[in-house]
Short mmCIF file of C-alpha atoms in Angstrom, two decimals:
data_model
loop_
_atom_site.label_atom_id
_atom_site.label_comp_id
_atom_site.label_asym_id
_atom_site.label_seq_id
_atom_site.Cartn_x
_atom_site.Cartn_y
_atom_site.Cartn_z
CA PHE A 1 -79.89 -88.88 -86.46
CA SER A 2 -83.77 -90.27 -85.95
CA GLU A 3 -83.65 -91.04 -89.79
CA PHE A 4 -80.50 -93.14 -89.49
CA PHE A 5 -81.49 -95.08 -86.13
CA LEU A 6 -84.85 -96.14 -87.20
CA GLU A 7 -83.10 -97.16 -90.31
CA LEU A 8 -80.63 -99.27 -88.30
CA LEU A 9 -83.50 -100.75 -86.06
CA GLU A 10 -85.24 -101.83 -89.57
CA ASN A 11 -82.19 -103.46 -90.93
CA THR A 12 -81.75 -105.19 -87.30
CA GLU A 13 -85.21 -106.84 -87.60
CA LYS A 14 -84.69 -107.88 -91.07
CA SER A 15 -81.40 -109.68 -90.26
CA LEU A 16 -82.94 -111.32 -87.78
CA ASN A 17 -85.71 -112.75 -90.06
CA ASP A 18 -83.47 -113.71 -92.72
CA MET A 19 -81.80 -115.75 -90.27
CA PHE A 20 -84.46 -117.33 -87.97
CA VAL A 21 -86.52 -118.24 -91.63
CA ARG A 22 -83.44 -119.79 -92.35
CA THR A 23 -82.69 -121.35 -89.01
CA TYR A 24 -86.34 -122.44 -87.89
CA GLY A 25 -88.51 -122.36 -90.63
CA LYS A 26 -91.88 -122.97 -90.26
CA LEU A 27 -91.33 -123.25 -86.34
CA TYR A 28 -90.66 -119.06 -86.18
CA MET A 29 -92.90 -118.21 -88.96
CA GLN A 30 -95.84 -119.42 -86.72
CA ASN A 31 -94.34 -117.56 -83.94
CA SER A 32 -92.80 -114.77 -86.30
CA GLU A 33 -95.42 -111.98 -84.14
CA VAL A 34 -93.21 -112.50 -80.78
CA PHE A 35 -90.17 -111.12 -82.34
CA MET A 36 -92.13 -108.51 -84.40
CA ASP A 37 -93.75 -106.94 -81.56
CA LEU A 38 -90.47 -106.61 -79.81
CA PHE A 39 -89.25 -104.44 -82.65
CA THR A 40 -92.56 -102.70 -83.07
CA GLU A 41 -92.02 -101.64 -79.12
CA LEU A 42 -88.58 -100.60 -79.55
CA LYS A 43 -89.62 -98.35 -81.96
CA ARG A 44 -92.31 -97.23 -80.06
CA TYR A 45 -90.58 -96.34 -77.09
CA TYR A 46 -87.69 -94.40 -79.33
CA THR A 47 -90.46 -92.62 -80.72
CA GLY A 48 -91.99 -91.25 -77.63
CA GLY A 49 -94.30 -94.03 -76.98
CA ASN A 50 -95.34 -94.90 -73.54
CA VAL A 51 -93.11 -97.98 -73.08
CA ASN A 52 -91.30 -99.12 -70.03
CA LEU A 53 -88.61 -100.75 -71.39
CA GLU A 54 -87.31 -103.39 -68.91
CA GLU A 55 -91.26 -104.46 -68.41
CA MET A 56 -91.24 -104.67 -72.42
CA LEU A 57 -88.25 -107.09 -72.59
CA ASN A 58 -89.51 -109.27 -69.54
CA ASP A 59 -92.76 -109.76 -71.45
CA PHE A 60 -90.61 -110.60 -74.57
CA TRP A 61 -88.78 -113.40 -72.78
CA ALA A 62 -91.69 -114.79 -70.88
CA ARG A 63 -93.93 -114.71 -74.26
CA LEU A 64 -90.90 -116.82 -75.82
CA LEU A 65 -91.02 -119.08 -72.77
CA GLU A 66 -94.59 -119.55 -72.79
CA ARG A 67 -94.16 -120.74 -76.76
CA MET A 68 -90.92 -122.76 -76.50
CA PHE A 69 -92.28 -124.38 -73.54
CA GLN A 70 -95.37 -125.80 -75.48
CA LEU A 71 -93.49 -126.82 -78.36
CA LEU A 72 -91.12 -128.89 -76.42
CA ASN A 73 -93.75 -130.48 -74.44
CA SER A 74 -96.56 -130.65 -77.40
CA GLN A 75 -98.07 -133.88 -76.19
CA TYR A 76 -99.50 -131.92 -73.23
CA HIS A 77 -102.22 -129.18 -73.11
CA PHE A 78 -101.64 -126.28 -71.21
CA THR A 79 -104.31 -123.67 -69.86
CA ASP A 80 -103.65 -119.73 -69.54
CA GLU A 81 -103.20 -120.19 -65.79
CA TYR A 82 -100.83 -122.85 -66.29
CA LEU A 83 -99.10 -120.56 -68.51
CA GLU A 84 -98.70 -117.65 -66.36
CA CYS A 85 -97.43 -120.24 -63.47
CA ILE A 86 -94.66 -121.11 -65.71
CA SER A 87 -93.78 -117.52 -66.39
CA LYS A 88 -93.50 -117.10 -62.53
CA TYR A 89 -90.25 -119.32 -62.51
CA THR A 90 -88.56 -117.54 -64.92
CA ASP A 91 -85.90 -115.82 -62.90
CA GLN A 92 -85.66 -118.69 -60.80
CA LEU A 93 -85.04 -121.60 -63.64
CA LYS A 94 -82.93 -119.14 -66.09
CA PRO A 95 -84.18 -121.38 -69.19
CA PHE A 96 -82.62 -118.77 -71.83
CA GLY A 97 -79.24 -118.59 -69.56
CA ASP A 98 -77.63 -115.29 -68.68
CA VAL A 99 -78.88 -113.85 -72.39
CA PRO A 100 -81.97 -111.63 -71.31
CA ARG A 101 -80.30 -110.17 -68.24
CA LYS A 102 -77.27 -108.99 -70.32
CA LEU A 103 -79.16 -108.13 -73.25
CA LYS A 104 -81.84 -106.10 -71.08
CA ALA A 105 -79.01 -104.13 -69.51
CA GLN A 106 -77.32 -103.30 -73.18
CA VAL A 107 -80.79 -102.49 -74.68
CA THR A 108 -82.27 -100.36 -72.08
CA ARG A 109 -79.00 -98.14 -71.96
CA ALA A 110 -78.73 -98.01 -75.61
CA PHE A 111 -82.07 -96.83 -76.07
CA ILE A 112 -82.23 -94.34 -73.18
CA ALA A 113 -79.06 -92.78 -74.46
CA ALA A 114 -80.51 -92.65 -78.06
CA ARG A 115 -83.83 -91.22 -77.23
CA THR A 116 -82.81 -88.82 -74.72
CA PHE A 117 -79.73 -87.93 -77.02
CA VAL A 118 -82.39 -86.89 -79.65
CA GLN A 119 -84.95 -85.16 -77.39
CA GLY A 120 -82.13 -83.02 -75.56
CA LEU A 121 -81.07 -82.20 -79.78
CA THR A 122 -84.74 -80.91 -79.91
CA VAL A 123 -84.91 -78.86 -76.83
CA GLY A 124 -81.67 -77.13 -77.40
CA ARG A 125 -83.07 -76.18 -80.81
CA GLU A 126 -86.65 -75.10 -79.52
CA VAL A 127 -85.26 -73.19 -76.44
CA ALA A 128 -82.72 -71.13 -78.83
CA ASN A 129 -85.38 -70.41 -81.53
CA ARG A 130 -87.72 -69.22 -78.58
CA VAL A 131 -85.23 -67.04 -76.85
CA SER A 132 -84.36 -65.47 -80.18
CA LYS A 133 -87.73 -64.20 -80.37
CA VAL A 134 -88.35 -62.62 -77.09
CA SER A 135 -89.78 -59.02 -77.72
CA LEU A 136 -87.46 -56.09 -76.86
CA THR A 137 -88.73 -53.99 -74.23
CA PRO A 138 -89.33 -50.06 -74.64
CA GLY A 139 -85.99 -49.14 -73.52
CA CYS A 140 -84.10 -51.08 -75.66
CA ILE A 141 -85.62 -50.29 -78.75
CA ARG A 142 -84.96 -46.81 -77.72
CA ALA A 143 -81.00 -47.30 -76.75
CA LEU A 144 -80.93 -49.07 -80.30
CA MET A 145 -82.52 -46.23 -82.36
CA LYS A 146 -80.13 -43.71 -80.55
CA MET A 147 -77.34 -46.04 -81.34
CA LEU A 148 -77.95 -46.52 -85.12
CA TYR A 149 -79.76 -43.85 -86.20
CA CYS A 150 -79.19 -40.64 -84.44
CA PRO A 151 -75.74 -40.19 -86.46
CA TYR A 152 -77.64 -39.50 -89.59
CA CYS A 153 -80.08 -36.77 -87.63
CA ARG A 154 -76.42 -35.37 -86.58
CA GLY A 155 -75.20 -35.44 -90.44
CA MET A 156 -72.80 -38.35 -89.59
CA PRO A 157 -74.31 -40.78 -91.89
CA ALA A 158 -71.09 -42.53 -91.96
CA ALA A 159 -70.50 -42.82 -88.28
CA LYS A 160 -70.77 -46.26 -86.65
CA PRO A 161 -71.28 -47.03 -82.67
CA CYS A 162 -68.35 -47.28 -80.70
CA ASN A 163 -67.46 -51.15 -79.57
CA ASN A 164 -67.92 -50.70 -76.06
CA TYR A 165 -71.15 -48.27 -76.32
CA CYS A 166 -72.63 -51.03 -78.66
CA LEU A 167 -71.57 -53.73 -75.82
CA ASN A 168 -73.38 -51.98 -73.43
CA VAL A 169 -76.36 -51.14 -75.23
CA MET A 170 -76.91 -55.02 -76.31
CA LYS A 171 -75.85 -56.44 -72.45
CA GLY A 172 -78.78 -54.03 -71.17
CA CYS A 173 -80.94 -55.63 -74.37
CA LEU A 174 -79.98 -59.39 -73.96
CA ALA A 175 -79.63 -59.09 -70.02
CA ASN A 176 -82.56 -61.85 -69.57
CA GLN A 177 -81.08 -64.05 -72.47
CA ALA A 178 -77.24 -63.66 -70.75
CA ASP A 179 -79.19 -65.21 -67.75
CA LEU A 180 -79.91 -68.42 -70.06
CA ASP A 181 -76.35 -69.24 -69.95
CA PRO A 182 -75.28 -71.30 -66.87
CA GLU A 183 -77.82 -73.68 -67.47
CA TRP A 184 -77.29 -73.67 -71.18
CA ASN A 185 -73.34 -74.61 -70.20
CA LEU A 186 -74.61 -77.27 -68.17
CA PHE A 187 -77.17 -78.45 -70.77
CA ILE A 188 -74.15 -78.78 -73.22
CA ASP A 189 -72.00 -80.95 -70.91
CA ALA A 190 -75.11 -83.44 -70.27
CA MET A 191 -75.28 -83.55 -73.91
CA LEU A 192 -71.68 -84.34 -74.44
CA LEU A 193 -71.79 -87.08 -71.86
CA VAL A 194 -74.69 -88.84 -73.37
CA ALA A 195 -73.13 -88.74 -76.65
CA GLU A 196 -70.13 -90.44 -75.26
CA ARG A 197 -72.33 -93.09 -74.71
CA LEU A 198 -73.35 -93.40 -78.20
CA GLU A 199 -69.63 -94.22 -79.05
CA GLY A 200 -68.86 -96.23 -75.98
CA PRO A 201 -69.54 -100.16 -75.11
CA PHE A 202 -73.42 -99.29 -75.15
CA ASN A 203 -73.92 -97.86 -78.61
CA ILE A 204 -76.46 -99.00 -80.62
CA GLU A 205 -74.42 -101.30 -83.20
CA SER A 206 -72.58 -103.40 -80.43
CA VAL A 207 -76.15 -104.11 -79.04
CA MET A 208 -78.40 -104.03 -82.16
CA GLU A 209 -75.98 -106.19 -84.69
CA PRO A 210 -75.57 -109.18 -82.67
CA ILE A 211 -79.06 -109.38 -81.06
CA ASP A 212 -80.14 -112.20 -83.71
CA VAL A 213 -77.63 -114.27 -82.51
CA LYS A 214 -77.95 -113.72 -78.80
CA ILE A 215 -81.53 -114.46 -79.32
CA SER A 216 -80.71 -117.68 -81.23
CA GLU A 217 -78.04 -118.68 -78.29
CA ALA A 218 -81.00 -117.99 -75.58
CA ILE A 219 -83.14 -120.31 -77.82
CA MET A 220 -80.41 -123.35 -77.77
CA ASN A 221 -80.04 -122.90 -73.94
CA MET A 222 -83.36 -123.50 -73.47
CA GLN A 223 -83.14 -126.37 -75.89
CA ASP A 224 -80.75 -128.39 -74.29
CA ASN A 225 -81.84 -127.61 -70.74
CA SER A 226 -85.48 -128.59 -71.62
CA VAL A 227 -85.44 -131.40 -69.54
CA GLN A 228 -84.46 -129.95 -66.73
CA VAL A 229 -87.07 -127.01 -67.16
CA SER A 230 -90.04 -128.94 -67.71
CA SER A 231 -89.40 -131.25 -64.78
CA LYS A 232 -89.02 -127.97 -62.44
CA VAL A 233 -92.09 -126.70 -63.75
CA PHE A 234 -94.06 -129.77 -63.28
CA GLN A 235 -93.43 -129.79 -59.80
CA GLY A 236 -93.88 -126.14 -59.20
CA CYS A 237 -97.07 -125.74 -61.13
CA GLY A 238 -98.53 -129.47 -61.57
CA GLN A 239 -98.58 -132.15 -64.01
CA PRO A 240 -100.47 -130.69 -67.23
CA LYS A 241 -103.16 -132.88 -68.83
CA PRO A 242 -102.23 -134.69 -71.81
CA SER A 243 -103.51 -133.12 -75.11
CA GLY A 244 -104.92 -136.40 -76.68
CA LEU A 245 -103.21 -136.16 -79.60
CA GLY A 246 -101.21 -139.12 -79.73
CA ARG A 247 -97.96 -137.19 -79.92
CA SER A 248 -96.73 -138.03 -76.50
CA THR A 249 -93.58 -139.73 -78.30
CA ARG A 250 -92.47 -136.30 -79.85
CA GLY A 251 -89.17 -135.43 -79.24
CA VAL A 252 -87.07 -132.19 -79.21
CA PRO A 253 -85.06 -133.18 -82.37
CA GLU A 254 -88.48 -133.43 -83.94
CA VAL A 255 -89.70 -129.81 -82.84
CA PHE A 256 -86.05 -127.96 -83.71
CA ASN A 257 -84.21 -128.53 -86.85
CA PRO A 258 -81.36 -131.03 -85.84
CA ARG A 259 -78.74 -129.44 -88.14
CA PHE A 260 -79.35 -125.96 -86.40
CA ARG A 261 -75.73 -124.29 -84.63
CA PRO A 262 -75.51 -121.38 -83.45
CA TYR A 263 -74.89 -118.73 -86.32
CA SER A 264 -71.69 -116.69 -86.20
CA PRO A 265 -71.39 -113.31 -87.33
CA GLU A 266 -68.06 -113.92 -89.12
CA GLU A 267 -69.87 -116.37 -91.60
CA ARG A 268 -71.35 -113.53 -93.78
CA PRO A 269 -74.30 -115.03 -95.93
CA THR A 270 -74.55 -114.15 -99.37
CA THR A 271 -78.34 -114.10 -99.41
CA ALA A 272 -80.52 -110.84 -98.65
CA ALA A 273 -79.40 -111.14 -94.83
CA GLY A 274 -75.79 -110.50 -95.96
CA THR A 275 -77.29 -107.64 -97.90
CA SER A 276 -79.23 -106.40 -94.86
CA LEU A 277 -75.94 -106.74 -92.58
CA ASP A 278 -73.71 -104.44 -95.08
CA ARG A 279 -76.63 -102.07 -95.19
CA LEU A 280 -76.72 -102.15 -91.29
CA ARG A 281 -73.17 -101.65 -90.77
CA SER A 282 -73.12 -98.77 -93.49
CA VAL A 283 -76.07 -97.15 -91.63
CA TRP A 284 -74.04 -97.29 -88.38
CA LYS A 285 -70.89 -95.76 -89.51
CA THR A 286 -73.17 -92.65 -91.07
CA MET A 287 -74.74 -92.27 -87.58
CA GLN A 288 -71.01 -92.40 -85.94
CA HIS A 289 -70.08 -89.58 -88.21
CA SER A 290 -73.14 -87.79 -87.36
CA VAL A 291 -72.53 -87.72 -83.45
CA ILE A 292 -68.91 -86.78 -84.01
CA ASP A 293 -70.33 -83.71 -86.08
CA ILE A 294 -73.01 -82.76 -83.48
CA LYS A 295 -70.21 -82.98 -80.51
CA GLU A 296 -68.25 -80.45 -82.14
CA LYS A 297 -71.00 -78.09 -82.81
CA LEU A 298 -72.28 -78.50 -79.28
CA LYS A 299 -68.62 -77.75 -78.09
CA HIS A 300 -68.78 -74.62 -79.91
CA SER A 301 -72.13 -73.31 -78.52
CA LYS A 302 -71.09 -73.27 -75.43
CA LYS A 303 -71.06 -69.71 -73.48
CA PHE A 304 -73.27 -68.75 -76.66
CA TRP A 305 -75.75 -66.52 -74.58
CA SER A 306 -72.97 -64.61 -72.71
CA THR A 307 -70.99 -64.01 -75.86
CA LEU A 308 -73.79 -62.85 -77.91
CA PRO A 309 -73.34 -59.13 -77.36
CA ASP A 310 -69.64 -59.46 -77.97
CA SER A 311 -70.75 -61.49 -81.24
CA ILE A 312 -72.95 -58.88 -82.69
CA CYS A 313 -70.79 -55.91 -81.76
CA VAL A 314 -67.61 -57.54 -83.38
CA ASP A 315 -69.30 -57.31 -86.82
CA ASP A 316 -67.66 -54.12 -88.78
CA LYS A 317 -71.20 -53.89 -90.12
CA VAL A 318 -72.43 -52.53 -86.87
CA THR A 319 -69.83 -50.81 -85.17
CA ALA A 320 -66.59 -49.07 -85.87
CA GLY A 321 -64.49 -51.80 -84.13
CA LYS A 322 -61.95 -51.86 -81.70
CA SER A 323 -59.26 -50.50 -83.51
CA ASN A 324 -61.39 -47.25 -84.56
CA GLU A 325 -62.22 -45.79 -81.14
CA GLU A 326 -61.41 -42.24 -81.61
CA GLU A 327 -63.50 -42.15 -84.86
CA CYS A 328 -66.89 -43.49 -83.59
CA TRP A 329 -70.05 -42.57 -82.41
CA ASN A 330 -70.74 -42.56 -78.69
CA GLY A 331 -74.45 -41.62 -78.12
CA HIS A 332 -73.93 -38.08 -78.27
CA THR A 333 -70.82 -37.19 -80.91
CA LYS A 334 -68.34 -38.42 -83.25
CA GLY A 335 -64.42 -38.98 -83.48
CA ARG A 336 -62.10 -36.08 -82.97
CA PHE A 337 -63.44 -32.44 -82.40
CA ILE A 338 -62.02 -29.05 -81.48
CA ILE A 339 -62.83 -26.49 -78.67
CA SER A 340 -61.29 -23.47 -78.34
CA ALA A 341 -60.56 -21.59 -75.45
CA TYR A 342 -59.10 -17.92 -74.89
CA PHE A 343 -56.17 -17.62 -72.56
CA GLU A 344 -56.09 -14.06 -71.22
CA SER A 345 -52.24 -14.16 -70.18
CA ALA A 346 -51.51 -14.88 -73.98
CA ARG A 347 -51.62 -12.90 -76.97
CA SER A 348 -52.87 -15.88 -78.81
CA VAL A 349 -55.60 -17.92 -79.30
CA THR A 350 -55.07 -21.57 -77.98
CA PHE A 351 -56.75 -24.24 -79.14
CA ILE A 352 -56.91 -27.91 -77.66
CA LYS A 353 -57.93 -31.27 -79.39
CA MET A 354 -60.20 -33.33 -77.69
CA SER A 355 -61.18 -36.96 -77.66
CA SER A 356 -64.97 -38.36 -77.59
CA ARG A 357 -64.07 -41.97 -77.40
CA TYR A 358 -66.91 -43.97 -75.12
CA PHE A 359 -65.81 -43.80 -71.59
CA PRO A 360 -68.40 -45.52 -69.58
CA GLU A 361 -67.41 -48.96 -68.27
CA VAL A 362 -68.71 -52.00 -70.05
CA LEU A 363 -71.04 -54.03 -67.68
CA ASN A 364 -71.11 -57.49 -66.77
CA ASN A 365 -73.51 -59.74 -68.25
CA GLY A 366 -77.22 -60.55 -66.24
CA LEU A 367 -80.27 -58.76 -65.35
CA THR A 368 -78.64 -58.36 -61.89
CA ASN A 369 -75.42 -56.15 -63.65
CA GLN A 370 -77.94 -53.76 -65.49
CA MET A 371 -78.87 -51.53 -62.40
CA ASN A 372 -76.56 -49.00 -63.38
CA ASN A 373 -76.44 -49.56 -67.22
CA PRO A 374 -75.65 -45.76 -68.79
CA GLU A 375 -77.49 -46.82 -72.37
CA VAL A 376 -80.43 -48.86 -71.69
CA GLU A 377 -83.41 -48.59 -68.90
CA VAL A 378 -83.46 -52.05 -67.28
CA ASP A 379 -85.90 -53.21 -64.35
CA ILE A 380 -83.95 -55.91 -62.68
CA THR A 381 -86.89 -56.42 -60.64
CA ARG A 382 -88.92 -57.94 -63.29
CA PRO A 383 -86.91 -60.93 -65.03
CA ASP A 384 -88.56 -62.00 -67.92
CA THR A 385 -90.67 -64.91 -67.17
CA PHE A 386 -90.68 -66.40 -70.61
CA ILE A 387 -86.78 -66.65 -70.32
CA ARG A 388 -87.00 -68.37 -66.59
CA GLN A 389 -89.49 -71.03 -68.32
CA GLN A 390 -86.73 -71.90 -70.81
CA ILE A 391 -84.58 -72.08 -68.13
CA MET A 392 -86.43 -74.61 -66.30
CA ALA A 393 -87.15 -76.40 -69.50
CA LEU A 394 -83.34 -76.88 -69.83
CA ARG A 395 -82.65 -77.93 -66.41
CA VAL A 396 -85.42 -80.23 -66.71
CA MET A 397 -83.80 -81.71 -69.80
CA THR A 398 -80.36 -81.48 -68.29
CA ASN A 399 -81.27 -83.91 -65.42
CA LYS A 400 -83.09 -86.30 -67.61
CA LEU A 401 -79.51 -86.25 -69.85
CA LYS A 402 -77.67 -87.17 -66.54
CA ASN A 403 -79.93 -90.12 -65.81
CA ALA A 404 -79.62 -91.53 -69.35
CA TYR A 405 -75.98 -91.13 -69.18
CA ASN A 406 -75.99 -93.59 -65.78
CA GLY A 407 -78.42 -95.87 -67.79
CA ASN A 408 -81.64 -94.40 -65.64
CA ASP A 409 -84.77 -93.51 -67.64
CA VAL A 410 -86.86 -91.19 -65.64
CA ASN A 411 -90.08 -89.88 -66.04
CA PHE A 412 -90.11 -85.66 -65.83
CA GLN A 413 -93.24 -83.59 -66.06
CA ASP A 414 -92.95 -80.32 -68.07
CA ALA A 415 -91.85 -77.23 -65.96
CA SER A 416 -94.45 -75.37 -67.83
CA ASP A 417 -96.85 -75.22 -70.52
CA GLU A 418 -94.01 -73.02 -72.52
CA GLY A 419 -91.08 -74.91 -71.52
CA SER A 420 -89.60 -78.09 -72.69
CA GLY A 421 -88.61 -81.26 -72.15
CA SER A 422 -90.60 -84.51 -72.70
CA GLY A 423 -91.28 -87.48 -70.57
CA SER A 424 -89.45 -90.71 -70.21
CA GLY A 425 -89.15 -93.98 -68.57
CA SER A 426 -92.58 -95.37 -68.50
CA GLY A 427 -93.24 -92.95 -71.42
CA CYS A 428 -93.52 -88.99 -72.64
CA THR A 429 -95.40 -86.53 -70.92
CA GLU A 430 -98.95 -85.79 -72.03
CA ALA A 431 -97.45 -82.93 -74.85
CA CYS A 432 -95.73 -85.93 -76.38
CA VAL A 433 -98.27 -88.74 -76.66
CA THR A 434 -96.79 -91.13 -78.84
CA GLU A 435 -94.54 -89.50 -81.29
CA PHE A 436 -92.01 -86.91 -81.38
CA ASP A 437 -94.38 -84.26 -83.54
CA PHE A 438 -94.36 -81.14 -81.04
CA VAL A 439 -94.57 -77.45 -81.69
CA SER A 440 -93.01 -76.17 -78.46
CA THR A 441 -89.38 -77.65 -77.37
CA GLU A 442 -90.07 -81.72 -77.59
CA ALA A 443 -88.34 -84.01 -80.05
CA PRO A 444 -89.19 -83.93 -83.73
CA ALA A 445 -91.71 -85.97 -85.99
CA VAL A 446 -89.14 -89.02 -87.01
CA GLY A 447 -87.95 -88.97 -90.44
CA ALA A 448 -88.84 -85.69 -91.26
CA ASP A 449 -86.38 -83.38 -93.03
CA ARG A 450 -85.36 -80.97 -90.60
CA SER A 451 -81.68 -80.29 -91.17
CA GLU A 452 -81.57 -76.90 -90.98
CA GLU A 453 -83.33 -76.43 -87.93
CA LYS A 454 -81.15 -79.33 -86.51
CA ALA A 455 -78.60 -76.85 -87.72
CA SER A 456 -79.83 -73.69 -85.44
CA ALA A 457 -80.14 -76.00 -82.88
CA ILE A 458 -76.41 -76.24 -82.09
CA ARG A 459 -75.63 -72.93 -83.21
CA PRO A 460 -77.91 -70.28 -82.96
CA SER A 461 -77.67 -67.86 -85.80
CA TYR A 462 -76.20 -64.62 -84.61
CA SER A 463 -77.58 -63.10 -88.04
CA LEU A 464 -81.23 -64.08 -86.92
CA LEU A 465 -81.15 -61.98 -83.33
CA LEU A 466 -79.42 -59.11 -85.14
CA THR A 467 -82.40 -58.99 -88.11
CA LEU A 468 -84.72 -58.89 -85.03
CA VAL A 469 -83.21 -56.20 -83.64
CA LEU A 470 -82.91 -53.94 -86.48
CA THR A 471 -86.02 -54.78 -87.66
CA CYS A 472 -87.78 -53.98 -84.27
CA THR A 473 -85.54 -50.54 -84.65
CA LEU A 474 -86.77 -49.63 -88.25
CA PHE A 475 -90.45 -50.37 -87.22
CA ALA A 476 -89.96 -48.05 -84.08
CA LEU A 477 -88.21 -45.50 -85.79
CA GLN A 478 -91.24 -45.33 -88.70
CA ARG A 479 -93.49 -44.48 -85.49
CA GLN A 480 -91.32 -41.67 -84.25
CA TRP A 481 -90.68 -40.17 -87.54
CA ARG A 482 -94.78 -40.15 -88.36
#
């Protein structure tokens, strides 16, 4: 997602540069740093920089006003103090028409949604990876060893645990992880909301593709209203001193190309700009498919933590399955067995066939429901602090996503040193610095090839946790045999 987004920005910048070189020529090239700085700051914001979008965009229009005002009134000399005075009249005069207001609303919403979305993906991935690696308790290890290996000691190597027996063991072992589920589901819902923003009216394509046309429109407004704007500025800031270069008769047509007319997106140029626009649209289509794919994976990951015991125990490599409850290992014995009883009133011995299926009730999920777990000793008075930190990290990110959906960029502090959640608004938190290059639960290094990690962020692997469980059990068993 980040790779496509940054390529979209680069292509938009190139498209603007190609168009303005053709339209304004030398005048643009002499002032191109104003526009280059705009895209540099947009990239810096997206990659985690300490950038306030609204202030940055206001500064862009203020700088553009200063440059154009000097070009349109080149017969005068303007001091720095005078230029500062000019910027104070920006809101009152509206020299660029309504373009700055509309563009600011579109750009801030689109970039807030995009940056928060990719940060959310990263937080989800890191929380899932961290929670999957939480150490098992001694009580859980004992219960797992009994469930998986005691049949071997009883001479029943082919016996697999009963499904309900497995569920109680896993619900006890994953009690703290299950408590992550409510906040995880809220986080997923918030991610889906922001994904809608990436497809709606404030999507990046609708904002970035015509940005060169919108800025050109603003420049034309300034040019058309230059006389009125200059007159009002002179009234408010005072009459500037002549430059003394003898160019007082220079007019607007000499400053700007008189052949200039607003550029229409339908006029597809055949120059490098045309290639750039084609590439821009191609990148956006790829981004759209990426968002759709991510949304589907997000939907599938809801209720992941509460259904994790079921997902593990449904595997026929682990349990005997629900359909074979009469022939499974229940923690004490296996399958059907025969108990003989002698009745004195009869001359014969009567044999009664009994079943050894697993009878205890399957408990609900979560730590507080494990008080009477028949298989795993769980101390419900001591919740796992690391899991609680991840819950708080998700809560912080969820709040940030909700604000992003509403177009607000809020600066959050990390909930804990181990938790996740990165800053926004005026920039990231201390752990973020200026780019997504984190080791915990912040956003990724942009452009890095982390497709495998992104996949695990959306749907954590059941086999990963199962492998971890079995590895710990084997380790404990080896110590037991020694």
